[in-house]
Amino acid sequence: MTDESWEIQMKIIMLGAPGAGKGTQAKMIAEKYSIPHISTGDIFRANISQGTELGMEAKKFMDQGLLVPDELTVKILLDRVAKEDCKNGYVLDGFPRTIPQAEVLDKALTELGDKVDYAINVDVPDESIITRMSGRRACVKCGATYHVKYNAPKAEDVCDACGEGLVLRDDDHPETVTKRLNVYHDQTQPLIEYYSKKDILKAVDGTVDMKDVFGAIVAILGE
Ligand code: ADP
Ligand code: ADP
Ligand code: ZN
């Protein structure tokens, strides 16, 4: 056995409604534990801005607040986690979003003698989601996310990280957010029970200040 096999492995899934704060927390986790942050939404948006075939296909669903079909999503995710930088773990943000996606991931990991270590549910009630989403501002260039009130950029509508202009995502307008919340309850929420049965579900209150949400997560994952 080489020394490498003793390295700490951390494979984390972020669960929660759209706008619950999964991305915000996943970025902080990635930084603290030195593992990659993998967001299927970011991968789709990068493909849309590059005008790839995958992007064009995904956009049809995203614009309507619907999920991108499992076949397409699963392939992208499995390719991504097979990359070298994922060997010590990763934090998945926005995947899985359906039971079949979770099953494919479990099967792929089982074949490698591996498993998901934590499924962290960031819990925020529907009432708070619409307000949060209408204030979210995103950088299409680097993927950074802000909030006009809770996490404002230094200069209005300019990304602190890369200087690009910030936008309100097309799918963050209230009509689409309501649709995405329904899709979440129908297709994604069942994952809470799925991971609870596997004994790896951890819930945190997502309504408190983002630093306190992170504190609760660190208490679970360890310093
Ligand atoms: P998700 O990835 O779950 O869709 P985000 O991390 O993008 O959610 O957060 C949604 C919006 O809410 C963003 O504008 C973000 O800055 C803001 N936000 C995230 N966490 C909190 C929090 N604990 N309190 C207030 N606003 C938050
Ligand atoms: P949010 O952070 O607000 O939850 P995401 O950036 O994760 O939003 O996702 C935006 C959109 O991308 C989703 O509404 C969906 O159309 C698509 N998408 C992202 N991840 C997945 C996935 N795992 N399965 C299917 N569709 C996905
Ligand atoms: Zn940026």
mmCIF file of N, CA and C and ligand atoms in Angstrom, residues 138-146 158-166, ligand 3:
data_model
loop_
_atom_site.group_PDB
_atom_site.id
_atom_site.type_symbol
_atom_site.label_atom_id
_atom_site.label_comp_id
_atom_site.label_asym_id
_atom_site.label_seq_id
_atom_site.Cartn_x
_atom_site.Cartn_y
_atom_site.Cartn_z
ATOM 1 N N ALA A 138 -25.422 36.781 -10.404
ATOM 2 C CA ALA A 138 -24.429 35.777 -10.766
ATOM 3 C C ALA A 138 -23.431 36.331 -11.764
ATOM 4 N N CYS A 139 -22.202 35.831 -11.672
ATOM 5 C CA CYS A 139 -21.190 36.175 -12.655
ATOM 6 C C CYS A 139 -21.156 35.058 -13.685
ATOM 7 N N VAL A 140 -21.454 35.383 -14.938
ATOM 8 C CA VAL A 140 -21.482 34.345 -15.971
ATOM 9 C C VAL A 140 -20.073 33.917 -16.366
ATOM 10 N N LYS A 141 -19.087 34.756 -16.024
ATOM 11 C CA LYS A 141 -17.723 34.430 -16.417
ATOM 12 C C LYS A 141 -17.073 33.435 -15.450
ATOM 13 N N CYS A 142 -17.119 33.729 -14.131
ATOM 14 C CA CYS A 142 -16.395 32.858 -13.190
ATOM 15 C C CYS A 142 -17.297 32.053 -12.256
ATOM 16 N N GLY A 143 -18.616 32.268 -12.332
ATOM 17 C CA GLY A 143 -19.528 31.458 -11.519
ATOM 18 C C GLY A 143 -19.743 31.978 -10.097
ATOM 19 N N ALA A 144 -19.112 33.087 -9.732
ATOM 20 C CA ALA A 144 -19.310 33.632 -8.382
ATOM 21 C C ALA A 144 -20.771 34.075 -8.222
ATOM 22 N N THR A 145 -21.260 33.979 -6.987
ATOM 23 C CA THR A 145 -22.652 34.332 -6.709
ATOM 24 C C THR A 145 -22.718 35.360 -5.586
ATOM 25 N N TYR A 146 -23.592 36.328 -5.747
ATOM 26 C CA TYR A 146 -23.762 37.387 -4.739
ATOM 27 C C TYR A 146 -25.236 37.519 -4.407
ATOM 28 N N VAL A 158 -20.869 44.365 -10.200
ATOM 29 C CA VAL A 158 -19.559 44.004 -10.765
ATOM 30 C C VAL A 158 -18.969 42.866 -9.912
ATOM 31 N N CYS A 159 -18.467 41.827 -10.571
ATOM 32 C CA CYS A 159 -17.913 40.680 -9.846
ATOM 33 C C CYS A 159 -16.612 41.048 -9.124
ATOM 34 N N ASP A 160 -16.554 40.811 -7.798
ATOM 35 C CA ASP A 160 -15.339 41.080 -7.014
ATOM 36 C C ASP A 160 -14.177 40.255 -7.545
ATOM 37 N N ALA A 161 -14.482 39.027 -7.954
ATOM 38 C CA ALA A 161 -13.425 38.085 -8.314
ATOM 39 C C ALA A 161 -12.803 38.373 -9.678
ATOM 40 N N CYS A 162 -13.631 38.748 -10.674
ATOM 41 C CA CYS A 162 -13.068 38.852 -12.025
ATOM 42 C C CYS A 162 -13.432 40.134 -12.768
ATOM 43 N N GLY A 163 -14.277 40.996 -12.153
ATOM 44 C CA GLY A 163 -14.570 42.284 -12.778
ATOM 45 C C GLY A 163 -15.664 42.275 -13.827
ATOM 46 N N GLU A 164 -16.210 41.094 -14.110
ATOM 47 C CA GLU A 164 -17.291 40.984 -15.105
ATOM 48 C C GLU A 164 -18.596 41.564 -14.527
ATOM 49 N N GLY A 165 -19.518 41.965 -15.420
ATOM 50 C CA GLY A 165 -20.822 42.451 -14.964
ATOM 51 C C GLY A 165 -21.668 41.314 -14.405
ATOM 52 N N LEU A 166 -22.458 41.602 -13.370
ATOM 53 C CA LEU A 166 -23.294 40.566 -12.771
ATOM 54 C C LEU A 166 -24.695 40.599 -13.378
HETATM 55 ZN ZN ZN B 3 -16.669 36.689 -11.881
#
